[in-house]
PDB file of C-alpha atoms in Angstrom:
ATOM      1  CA  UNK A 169      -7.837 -27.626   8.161  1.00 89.00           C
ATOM      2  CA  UNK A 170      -5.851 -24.398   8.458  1.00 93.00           C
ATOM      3  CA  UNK A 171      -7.198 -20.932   8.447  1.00 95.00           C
ATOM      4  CA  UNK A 172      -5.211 -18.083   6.578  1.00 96.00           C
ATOM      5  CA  UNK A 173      -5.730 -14.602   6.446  1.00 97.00           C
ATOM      6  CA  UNK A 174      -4.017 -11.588   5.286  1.00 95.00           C
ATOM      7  CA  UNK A 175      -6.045  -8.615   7.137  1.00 94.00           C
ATOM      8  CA  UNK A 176      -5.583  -5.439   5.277  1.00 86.00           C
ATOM      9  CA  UNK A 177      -7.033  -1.870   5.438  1.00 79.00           C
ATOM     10  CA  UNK A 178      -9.641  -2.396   3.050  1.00 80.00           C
ATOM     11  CA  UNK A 179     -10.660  -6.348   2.678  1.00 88.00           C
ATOM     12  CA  UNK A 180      -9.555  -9.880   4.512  1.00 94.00           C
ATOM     13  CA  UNK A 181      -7.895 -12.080   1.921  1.00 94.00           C
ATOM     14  CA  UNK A 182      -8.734 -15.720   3.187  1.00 96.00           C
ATOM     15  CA  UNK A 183      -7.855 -19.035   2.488  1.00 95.00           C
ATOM     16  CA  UNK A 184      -8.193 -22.752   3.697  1.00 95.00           C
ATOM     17  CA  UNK A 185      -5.928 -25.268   3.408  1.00 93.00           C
ATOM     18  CA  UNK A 186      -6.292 -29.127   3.666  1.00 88.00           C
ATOM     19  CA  UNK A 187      -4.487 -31.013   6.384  1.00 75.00           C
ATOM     20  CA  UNK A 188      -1.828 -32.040   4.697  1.00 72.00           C
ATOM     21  CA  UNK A 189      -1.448 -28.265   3.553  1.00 67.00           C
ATOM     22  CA  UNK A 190      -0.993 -28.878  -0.243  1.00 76.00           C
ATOM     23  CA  UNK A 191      -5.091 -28.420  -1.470  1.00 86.00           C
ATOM     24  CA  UNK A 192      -6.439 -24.996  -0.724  1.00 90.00           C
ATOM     25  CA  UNK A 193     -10.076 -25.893  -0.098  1.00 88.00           C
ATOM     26  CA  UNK A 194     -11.357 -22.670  -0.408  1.00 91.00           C
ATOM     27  CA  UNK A 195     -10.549 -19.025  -0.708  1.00 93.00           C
ATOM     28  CA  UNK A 196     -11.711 -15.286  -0.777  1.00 93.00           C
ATOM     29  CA  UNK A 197     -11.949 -11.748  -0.526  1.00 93.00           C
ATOM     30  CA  UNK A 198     -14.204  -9.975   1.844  1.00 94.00           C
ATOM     31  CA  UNK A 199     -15.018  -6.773   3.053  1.00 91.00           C
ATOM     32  CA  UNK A 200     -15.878  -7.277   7.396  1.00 93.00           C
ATOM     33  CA  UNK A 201     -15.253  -9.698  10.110  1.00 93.00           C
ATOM     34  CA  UNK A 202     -19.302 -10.606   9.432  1.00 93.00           C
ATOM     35  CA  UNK A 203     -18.459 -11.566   5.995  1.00 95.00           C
ATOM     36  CA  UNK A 204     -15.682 -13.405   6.524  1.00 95.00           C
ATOM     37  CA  UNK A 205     -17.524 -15.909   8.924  1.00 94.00           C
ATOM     38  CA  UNK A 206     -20.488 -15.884   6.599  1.00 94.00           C
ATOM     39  CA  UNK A 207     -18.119 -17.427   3.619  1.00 95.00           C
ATOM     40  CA  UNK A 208     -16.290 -19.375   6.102  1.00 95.00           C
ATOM     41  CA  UNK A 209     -19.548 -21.006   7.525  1.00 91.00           C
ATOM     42  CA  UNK A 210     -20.995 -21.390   3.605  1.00 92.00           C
ATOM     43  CA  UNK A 211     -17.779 -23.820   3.137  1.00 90.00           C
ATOM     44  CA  UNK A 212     -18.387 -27.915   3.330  1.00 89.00           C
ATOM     45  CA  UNK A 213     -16.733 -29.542   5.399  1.00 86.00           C
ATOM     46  CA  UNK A 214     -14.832 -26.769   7.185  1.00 90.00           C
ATOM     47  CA  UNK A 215     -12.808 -28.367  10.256  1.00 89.00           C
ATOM     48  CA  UNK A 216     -10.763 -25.480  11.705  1.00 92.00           C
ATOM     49  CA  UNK A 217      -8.100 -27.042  13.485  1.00 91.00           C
ATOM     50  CA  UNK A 218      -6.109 -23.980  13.216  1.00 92.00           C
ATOM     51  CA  UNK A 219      -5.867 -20.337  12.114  1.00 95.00           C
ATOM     52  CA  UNK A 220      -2.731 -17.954  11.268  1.00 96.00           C
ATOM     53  CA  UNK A 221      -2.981 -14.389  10.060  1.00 97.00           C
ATOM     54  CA  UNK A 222      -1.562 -10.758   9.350  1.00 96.00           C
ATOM     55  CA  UNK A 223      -2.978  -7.689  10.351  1.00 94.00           C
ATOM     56  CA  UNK A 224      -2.272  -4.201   9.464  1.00 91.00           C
ATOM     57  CA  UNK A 225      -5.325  -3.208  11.164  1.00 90.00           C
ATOM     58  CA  UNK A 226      -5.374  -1.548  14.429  1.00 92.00           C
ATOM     59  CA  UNK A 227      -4.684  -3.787  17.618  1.00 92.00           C
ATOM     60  CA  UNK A 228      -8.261  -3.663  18.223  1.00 94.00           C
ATOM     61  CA  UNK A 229      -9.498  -4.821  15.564  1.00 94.00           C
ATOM     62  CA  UNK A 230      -7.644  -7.405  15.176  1.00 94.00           C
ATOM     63  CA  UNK A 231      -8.250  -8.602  19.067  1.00 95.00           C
ATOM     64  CA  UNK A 232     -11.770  -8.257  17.794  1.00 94.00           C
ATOM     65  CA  UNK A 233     -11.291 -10.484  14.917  1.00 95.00           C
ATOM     66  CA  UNK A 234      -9.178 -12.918  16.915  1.00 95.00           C
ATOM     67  CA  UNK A 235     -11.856 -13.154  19.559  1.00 95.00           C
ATOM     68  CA  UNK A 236     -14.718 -13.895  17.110  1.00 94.00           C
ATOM     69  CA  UNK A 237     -13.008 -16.678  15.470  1.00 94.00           C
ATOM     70  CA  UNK A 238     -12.392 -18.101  18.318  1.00 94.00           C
ATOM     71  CA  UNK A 239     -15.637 -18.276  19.462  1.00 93.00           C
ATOM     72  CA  UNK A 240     -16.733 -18.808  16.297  1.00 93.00           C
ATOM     73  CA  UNK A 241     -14.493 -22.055  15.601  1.00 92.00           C
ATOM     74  CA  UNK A 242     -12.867 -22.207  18.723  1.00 92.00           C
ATOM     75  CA  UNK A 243      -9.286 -22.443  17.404  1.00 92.00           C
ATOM     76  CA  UNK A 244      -6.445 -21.374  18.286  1.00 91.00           C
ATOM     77  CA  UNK A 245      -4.810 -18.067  16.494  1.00 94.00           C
ATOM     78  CA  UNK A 246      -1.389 -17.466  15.151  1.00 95.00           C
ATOM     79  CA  UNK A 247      -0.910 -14.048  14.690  1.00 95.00           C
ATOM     80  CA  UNK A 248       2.779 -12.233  12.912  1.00 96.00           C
ATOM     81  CA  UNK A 249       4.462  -9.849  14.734  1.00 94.00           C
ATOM     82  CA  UNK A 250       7.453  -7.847  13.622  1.00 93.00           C
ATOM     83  CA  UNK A 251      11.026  -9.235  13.843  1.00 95.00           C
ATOM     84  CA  UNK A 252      14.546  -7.755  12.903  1.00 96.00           C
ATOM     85  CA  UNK A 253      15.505 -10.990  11.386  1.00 97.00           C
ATOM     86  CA  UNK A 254      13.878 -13.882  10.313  1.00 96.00           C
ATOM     87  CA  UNK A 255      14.494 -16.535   7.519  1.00 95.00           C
ATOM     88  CA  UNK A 256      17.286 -15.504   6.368  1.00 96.00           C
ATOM     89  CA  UNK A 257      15.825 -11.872   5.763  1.00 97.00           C
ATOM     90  CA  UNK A 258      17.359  -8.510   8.077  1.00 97.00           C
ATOM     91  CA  UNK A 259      14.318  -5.722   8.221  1.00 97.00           C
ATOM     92  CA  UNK A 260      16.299  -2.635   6.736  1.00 96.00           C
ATOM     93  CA  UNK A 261      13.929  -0.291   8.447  1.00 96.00           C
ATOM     94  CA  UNK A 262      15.674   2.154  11.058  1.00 94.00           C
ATOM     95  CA  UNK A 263      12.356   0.849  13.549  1.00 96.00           C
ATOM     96  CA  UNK A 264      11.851  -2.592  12.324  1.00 96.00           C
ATOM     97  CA  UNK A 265       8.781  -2.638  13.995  1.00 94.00           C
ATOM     98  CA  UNK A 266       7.351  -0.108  11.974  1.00 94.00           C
ATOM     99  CA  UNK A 267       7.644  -2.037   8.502  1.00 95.00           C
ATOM    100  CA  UNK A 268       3.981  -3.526   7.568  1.00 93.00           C
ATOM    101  CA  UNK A 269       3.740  -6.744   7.897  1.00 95.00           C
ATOM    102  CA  UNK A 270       2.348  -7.528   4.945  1.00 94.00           C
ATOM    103  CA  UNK A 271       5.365  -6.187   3.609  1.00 95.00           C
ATOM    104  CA  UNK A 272       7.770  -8.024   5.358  1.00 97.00           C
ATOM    105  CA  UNK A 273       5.984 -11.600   5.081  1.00 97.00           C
ATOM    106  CA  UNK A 274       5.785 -10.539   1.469  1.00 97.00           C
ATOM    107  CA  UNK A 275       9.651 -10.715   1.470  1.00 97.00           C
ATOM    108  CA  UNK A 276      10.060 -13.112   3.685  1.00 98.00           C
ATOM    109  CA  UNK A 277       8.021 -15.526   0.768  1.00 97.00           C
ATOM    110  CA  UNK A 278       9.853 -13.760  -1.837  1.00 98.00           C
ATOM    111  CA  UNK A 279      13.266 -14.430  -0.850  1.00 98.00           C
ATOM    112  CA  UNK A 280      12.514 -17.948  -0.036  1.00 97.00           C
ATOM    113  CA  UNK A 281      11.161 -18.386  -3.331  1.00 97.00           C
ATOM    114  CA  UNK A 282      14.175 -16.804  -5.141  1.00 97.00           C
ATOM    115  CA  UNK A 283      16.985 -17.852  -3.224  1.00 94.00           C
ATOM    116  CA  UNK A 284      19.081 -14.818  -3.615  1.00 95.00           C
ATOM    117  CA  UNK A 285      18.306 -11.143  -4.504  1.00 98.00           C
ATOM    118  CA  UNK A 286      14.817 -10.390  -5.349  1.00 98.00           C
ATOM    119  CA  UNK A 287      12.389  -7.560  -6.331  1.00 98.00           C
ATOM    120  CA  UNK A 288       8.912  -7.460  -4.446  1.00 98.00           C
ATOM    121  CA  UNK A 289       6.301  -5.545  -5.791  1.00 98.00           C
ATOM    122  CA  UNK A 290       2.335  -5.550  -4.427  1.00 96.00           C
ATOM    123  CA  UNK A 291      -0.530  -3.921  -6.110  1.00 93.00           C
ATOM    124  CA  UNK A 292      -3.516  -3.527  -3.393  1.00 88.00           C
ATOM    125  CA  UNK A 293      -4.742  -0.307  -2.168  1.00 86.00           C
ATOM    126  CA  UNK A 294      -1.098   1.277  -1.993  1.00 91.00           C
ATOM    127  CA  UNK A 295       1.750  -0.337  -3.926  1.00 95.00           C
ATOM    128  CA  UNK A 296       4.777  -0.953  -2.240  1.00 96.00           C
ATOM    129  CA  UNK A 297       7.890  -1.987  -3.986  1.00 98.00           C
ATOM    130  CA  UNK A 298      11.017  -3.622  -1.301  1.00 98.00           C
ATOM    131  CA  UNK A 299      14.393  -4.832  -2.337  1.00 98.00           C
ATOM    132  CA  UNK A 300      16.050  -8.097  -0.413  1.00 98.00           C
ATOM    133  CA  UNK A 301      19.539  -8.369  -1.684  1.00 98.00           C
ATOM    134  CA  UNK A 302      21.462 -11.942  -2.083  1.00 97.00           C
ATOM    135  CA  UNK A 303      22.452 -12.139   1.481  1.00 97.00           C
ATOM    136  CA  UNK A 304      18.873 -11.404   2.887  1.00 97.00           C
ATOM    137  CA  UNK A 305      19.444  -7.568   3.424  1.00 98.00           C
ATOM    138  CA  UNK A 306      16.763  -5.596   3.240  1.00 98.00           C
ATOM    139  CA  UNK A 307      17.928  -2.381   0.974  1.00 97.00           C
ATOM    140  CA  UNK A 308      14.219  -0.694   1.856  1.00 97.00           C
ATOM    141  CA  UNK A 309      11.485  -0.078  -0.458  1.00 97.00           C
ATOM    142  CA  UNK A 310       8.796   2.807  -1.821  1.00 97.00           C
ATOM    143  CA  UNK A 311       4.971   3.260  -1.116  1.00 96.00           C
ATOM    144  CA  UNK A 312       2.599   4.944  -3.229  1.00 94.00           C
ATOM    145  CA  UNK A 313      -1.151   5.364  -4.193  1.00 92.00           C
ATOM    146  CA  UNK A 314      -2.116   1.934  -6.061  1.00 89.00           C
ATOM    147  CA  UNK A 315      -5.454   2.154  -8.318  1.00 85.00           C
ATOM    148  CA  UNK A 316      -7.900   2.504  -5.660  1.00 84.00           C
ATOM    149  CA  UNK A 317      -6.401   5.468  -4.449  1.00 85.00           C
ATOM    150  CA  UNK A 318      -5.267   7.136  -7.523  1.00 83.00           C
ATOM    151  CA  UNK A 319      -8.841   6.280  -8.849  1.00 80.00           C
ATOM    152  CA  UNK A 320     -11.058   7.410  -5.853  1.00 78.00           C
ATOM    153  CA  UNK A 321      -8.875  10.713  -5.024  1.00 78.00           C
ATOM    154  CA  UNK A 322      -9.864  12.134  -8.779  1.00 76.00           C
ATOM    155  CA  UNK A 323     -13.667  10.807  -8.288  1.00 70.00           C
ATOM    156  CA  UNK A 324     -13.389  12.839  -4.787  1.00 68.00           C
ATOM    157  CA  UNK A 325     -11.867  15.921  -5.762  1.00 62.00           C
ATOM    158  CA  UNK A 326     -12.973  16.422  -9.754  1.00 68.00           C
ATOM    159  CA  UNK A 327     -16.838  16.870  -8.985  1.00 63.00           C
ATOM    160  CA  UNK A 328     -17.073  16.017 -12.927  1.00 64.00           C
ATOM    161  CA  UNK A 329     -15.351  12.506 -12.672  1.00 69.00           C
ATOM    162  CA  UNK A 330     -17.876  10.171 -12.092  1.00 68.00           C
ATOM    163  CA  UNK A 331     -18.059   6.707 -13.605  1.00 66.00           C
ATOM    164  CA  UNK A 332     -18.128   2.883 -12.392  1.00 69.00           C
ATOM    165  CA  UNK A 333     -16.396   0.335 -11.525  1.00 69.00           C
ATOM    166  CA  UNK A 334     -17.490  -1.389 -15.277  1.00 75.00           C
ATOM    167  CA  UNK A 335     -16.623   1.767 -17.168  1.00 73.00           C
ATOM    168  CA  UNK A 336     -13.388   1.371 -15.322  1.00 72.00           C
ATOM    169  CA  UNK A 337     -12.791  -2.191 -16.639  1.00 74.00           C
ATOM    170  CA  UNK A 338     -13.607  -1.574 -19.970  1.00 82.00           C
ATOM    171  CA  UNK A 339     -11.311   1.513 -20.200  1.00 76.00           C
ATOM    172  CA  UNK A 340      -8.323  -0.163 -19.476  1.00 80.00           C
ATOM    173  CA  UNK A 341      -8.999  -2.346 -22.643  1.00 81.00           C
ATOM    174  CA  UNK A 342      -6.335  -0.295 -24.084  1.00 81.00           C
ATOM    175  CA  UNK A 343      -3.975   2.182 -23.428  1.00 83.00           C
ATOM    176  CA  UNK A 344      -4.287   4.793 -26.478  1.00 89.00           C
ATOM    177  CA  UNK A 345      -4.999   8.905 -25.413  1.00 91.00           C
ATOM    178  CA  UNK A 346      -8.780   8.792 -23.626  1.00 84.00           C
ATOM    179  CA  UNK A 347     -11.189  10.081 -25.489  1.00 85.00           C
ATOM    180  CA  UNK A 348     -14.094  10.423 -22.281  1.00 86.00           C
ATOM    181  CA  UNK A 349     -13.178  10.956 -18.882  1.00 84.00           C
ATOM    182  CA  UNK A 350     -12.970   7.261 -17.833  1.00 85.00           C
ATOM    183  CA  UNK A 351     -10.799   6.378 -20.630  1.00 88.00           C
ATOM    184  CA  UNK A 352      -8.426   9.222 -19.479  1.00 88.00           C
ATOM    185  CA  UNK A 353      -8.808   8.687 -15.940  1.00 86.00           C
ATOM    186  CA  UNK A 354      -8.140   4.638 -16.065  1.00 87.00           C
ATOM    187  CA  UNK A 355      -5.256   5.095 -18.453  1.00 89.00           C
ATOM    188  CA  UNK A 356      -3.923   7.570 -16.846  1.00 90.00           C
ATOM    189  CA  UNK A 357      -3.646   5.941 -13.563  1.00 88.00           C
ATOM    190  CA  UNK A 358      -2.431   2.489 -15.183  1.00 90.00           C
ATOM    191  CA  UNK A 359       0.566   4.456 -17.015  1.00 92.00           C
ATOM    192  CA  UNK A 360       1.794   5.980 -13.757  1.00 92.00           C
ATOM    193  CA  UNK A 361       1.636   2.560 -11.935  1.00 93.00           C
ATOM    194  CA  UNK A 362       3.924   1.166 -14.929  1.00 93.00           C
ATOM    195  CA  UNK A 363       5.880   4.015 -14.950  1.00 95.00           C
ATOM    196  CA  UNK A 364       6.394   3.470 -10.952  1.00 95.00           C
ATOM    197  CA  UNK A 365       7.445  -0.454 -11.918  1.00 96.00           C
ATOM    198  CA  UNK A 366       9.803   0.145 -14.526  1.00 96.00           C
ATOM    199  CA  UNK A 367      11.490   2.550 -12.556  1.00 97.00           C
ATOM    200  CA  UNK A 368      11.466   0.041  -9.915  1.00 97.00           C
ATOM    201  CA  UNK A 369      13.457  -2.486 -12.152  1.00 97.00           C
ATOM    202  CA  UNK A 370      16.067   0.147 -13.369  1.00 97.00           C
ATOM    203  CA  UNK A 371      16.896   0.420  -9.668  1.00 97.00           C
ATOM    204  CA  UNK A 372      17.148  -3.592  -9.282  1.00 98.00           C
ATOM    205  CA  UNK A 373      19.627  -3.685 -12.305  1.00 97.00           C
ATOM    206  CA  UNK A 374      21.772  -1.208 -10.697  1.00 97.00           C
ATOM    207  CA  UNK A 375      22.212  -3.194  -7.730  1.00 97.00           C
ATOM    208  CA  UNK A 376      22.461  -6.335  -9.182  1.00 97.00           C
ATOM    209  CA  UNK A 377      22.354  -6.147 -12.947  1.00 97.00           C
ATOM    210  CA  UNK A 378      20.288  -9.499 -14.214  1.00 94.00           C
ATOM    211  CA  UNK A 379      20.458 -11.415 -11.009  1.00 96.00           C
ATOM    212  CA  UNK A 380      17.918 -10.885  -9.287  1.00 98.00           C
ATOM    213  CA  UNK A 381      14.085 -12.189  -9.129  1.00 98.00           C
ATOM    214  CA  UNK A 382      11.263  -9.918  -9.648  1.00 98.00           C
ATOM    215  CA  UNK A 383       7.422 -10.996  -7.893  1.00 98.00           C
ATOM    216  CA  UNK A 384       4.086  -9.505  -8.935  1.00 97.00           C
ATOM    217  CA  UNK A 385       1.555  -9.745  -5.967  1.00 96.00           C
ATOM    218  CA  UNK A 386      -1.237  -7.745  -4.949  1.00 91.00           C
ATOM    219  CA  UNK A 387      -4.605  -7.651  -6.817  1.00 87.00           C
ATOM    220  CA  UNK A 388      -3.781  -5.393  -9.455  1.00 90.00           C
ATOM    221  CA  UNK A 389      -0.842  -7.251 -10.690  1.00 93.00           C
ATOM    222  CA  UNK A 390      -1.979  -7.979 -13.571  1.00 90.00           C
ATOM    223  CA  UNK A 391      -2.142  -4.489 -14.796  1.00 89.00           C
ATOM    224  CA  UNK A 392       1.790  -4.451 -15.470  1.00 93.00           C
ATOM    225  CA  UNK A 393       2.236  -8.089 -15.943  1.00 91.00           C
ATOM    226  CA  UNK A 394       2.797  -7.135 -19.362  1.00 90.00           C
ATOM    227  CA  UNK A 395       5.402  -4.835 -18.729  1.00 93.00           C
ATOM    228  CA  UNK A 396       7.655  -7.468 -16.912  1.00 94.00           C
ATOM    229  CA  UNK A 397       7.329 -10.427 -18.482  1.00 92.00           C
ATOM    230  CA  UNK A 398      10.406 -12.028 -16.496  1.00 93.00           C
ATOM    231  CA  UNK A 399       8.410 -11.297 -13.479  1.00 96.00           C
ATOM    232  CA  UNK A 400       7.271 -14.343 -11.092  1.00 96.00           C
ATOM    233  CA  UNK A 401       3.261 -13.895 -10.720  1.00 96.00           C
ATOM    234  CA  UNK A 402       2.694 -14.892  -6.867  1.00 96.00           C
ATOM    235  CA  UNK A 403      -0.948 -13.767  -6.224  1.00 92.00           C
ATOM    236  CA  UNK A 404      -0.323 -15.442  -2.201  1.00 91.00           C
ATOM    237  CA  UNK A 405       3.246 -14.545  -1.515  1.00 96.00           C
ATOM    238  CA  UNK A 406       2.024 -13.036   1.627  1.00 96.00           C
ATOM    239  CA  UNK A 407       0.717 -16.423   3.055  1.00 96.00           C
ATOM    240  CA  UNK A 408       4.412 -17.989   1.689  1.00 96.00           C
ATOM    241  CA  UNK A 409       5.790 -15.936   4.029  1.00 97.00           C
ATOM    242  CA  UNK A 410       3.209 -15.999   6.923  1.00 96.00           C
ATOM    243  CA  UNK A 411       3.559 -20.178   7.010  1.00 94.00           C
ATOM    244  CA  UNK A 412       6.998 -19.493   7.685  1.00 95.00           C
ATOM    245  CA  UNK A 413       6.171 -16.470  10.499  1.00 96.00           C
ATOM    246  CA  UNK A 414       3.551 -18.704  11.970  1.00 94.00           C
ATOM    247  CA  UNK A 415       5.090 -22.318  11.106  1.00 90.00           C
ATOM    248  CA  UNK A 416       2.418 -25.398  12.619  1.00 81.00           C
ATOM    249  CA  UNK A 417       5.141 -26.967  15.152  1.00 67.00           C
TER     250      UNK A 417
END
């Protein structure tokens, strides 16, 4: 069995895979290292035989995280590092080594996927948006706030903006004019992350009118799903990419 984990700032995103590679056996979301072994451990019949990941963590903590599953499971760990080139794909950053690697394995998947130009947006804590034209260059890409952040920097800074994580889900029901806080809040938020996306696409079309392939990843892709129906919905383009980054043989 095979071991996969995208490692970001807020949770682990885990899955395992069957030998052959083709079953996912089981899968997650968790919060620490400590959780991560406890779901791990709760599987049946888990049989590490090895582990591959991506980390935008600090070095430390991922060393930490490498060590306990080692100890843990006592496999052997895989771990993506930054590359100009790879696949097919040329990082378009100035310092290549500075792109997150969730960002490049992302389009690394993408392009794959597509087999020419491509659109890659994820929704997790920030969204990022990067553009891989039909030759594999990377044109560069945005960052902003995603939900999380647009959501928790209001709660923080509006003392009277205080609701729950069920009041959230329920708000964004529907996107008519708010009529209580949450309803303005949620809706709010939502219609600046579709604004971001279709802004996103007029910029694809200029650079490559209809040809071109757009993927939704990220946990809160589903929010403008609707808004792009064309779109590919890839919820673990990130792993695509890191089998390729961190092949078996």
């Amino acid at each position: 069995m095979i071991l996969e984990l995208d490692c970001g700032n807020s949770f682990i995103k885990w899955r395992v895979l069957d030998a052959d590679v083709r079953r996912v056996a089981g899968e997650g979301v968790v919060d620490s290292d400590l959780a991560l072994l406890e779901s791990l451990k709760a599987l049946k019949g888990l049989a590490l035989k090895f582990c591959r990941l991506v980390s935008v963590r600090t070095p430390e903590e991922t060393h930490a995280l490498i060590a306990l599953l080692t100890q843990a499971f006592g496999v052997s760990v895989a771990c993506a590092a930054p590359a100009r080139e790879m696949s097919g794909v040329r990082n378009g950053y100035e310092e290549f080594e500075r792109l997150g690697l969730d960002r490049w394995l992302a389009m690394l998947g993408g392009f794959h996927l597509a087999s020419g130009a491509c659109l890659v947006l994820d929704f997790g804590t920030a969204v990022t948006a990067d553009f891989i034209a039909g030759d594999g260059e990377h044109l560069g890409g945005f960052i902003c706030p995603g939900m999380p952040l647009m959501r928790n920097q209001l709660r923080t800074h509006t003392r009277r903006i205080r609701y729950g994580d069920v009041a959230a889900e329920r708000a964004l029901e529907s996107l008519i004019p708010g009529r209580t806080t949450v309803e303005a809040v949620e809706r709010g938020c939502s219609l600046m992350l579709r604004g971001f996306v279709l802004t996103q696409l007029e910029m694809a079309r200029s650079y490559w009118g209809d040809d071109f392939t757009v993927f939704l990843t990220g946990g809160d892709a589903d929010l403008v799903s609707g808004i792009v129906p064309e779109a590919r919905v890839v919820p673990d383009l990130v792993f695509v990419g890191l089998a390729m980054a961190c092949p078996l043989s």
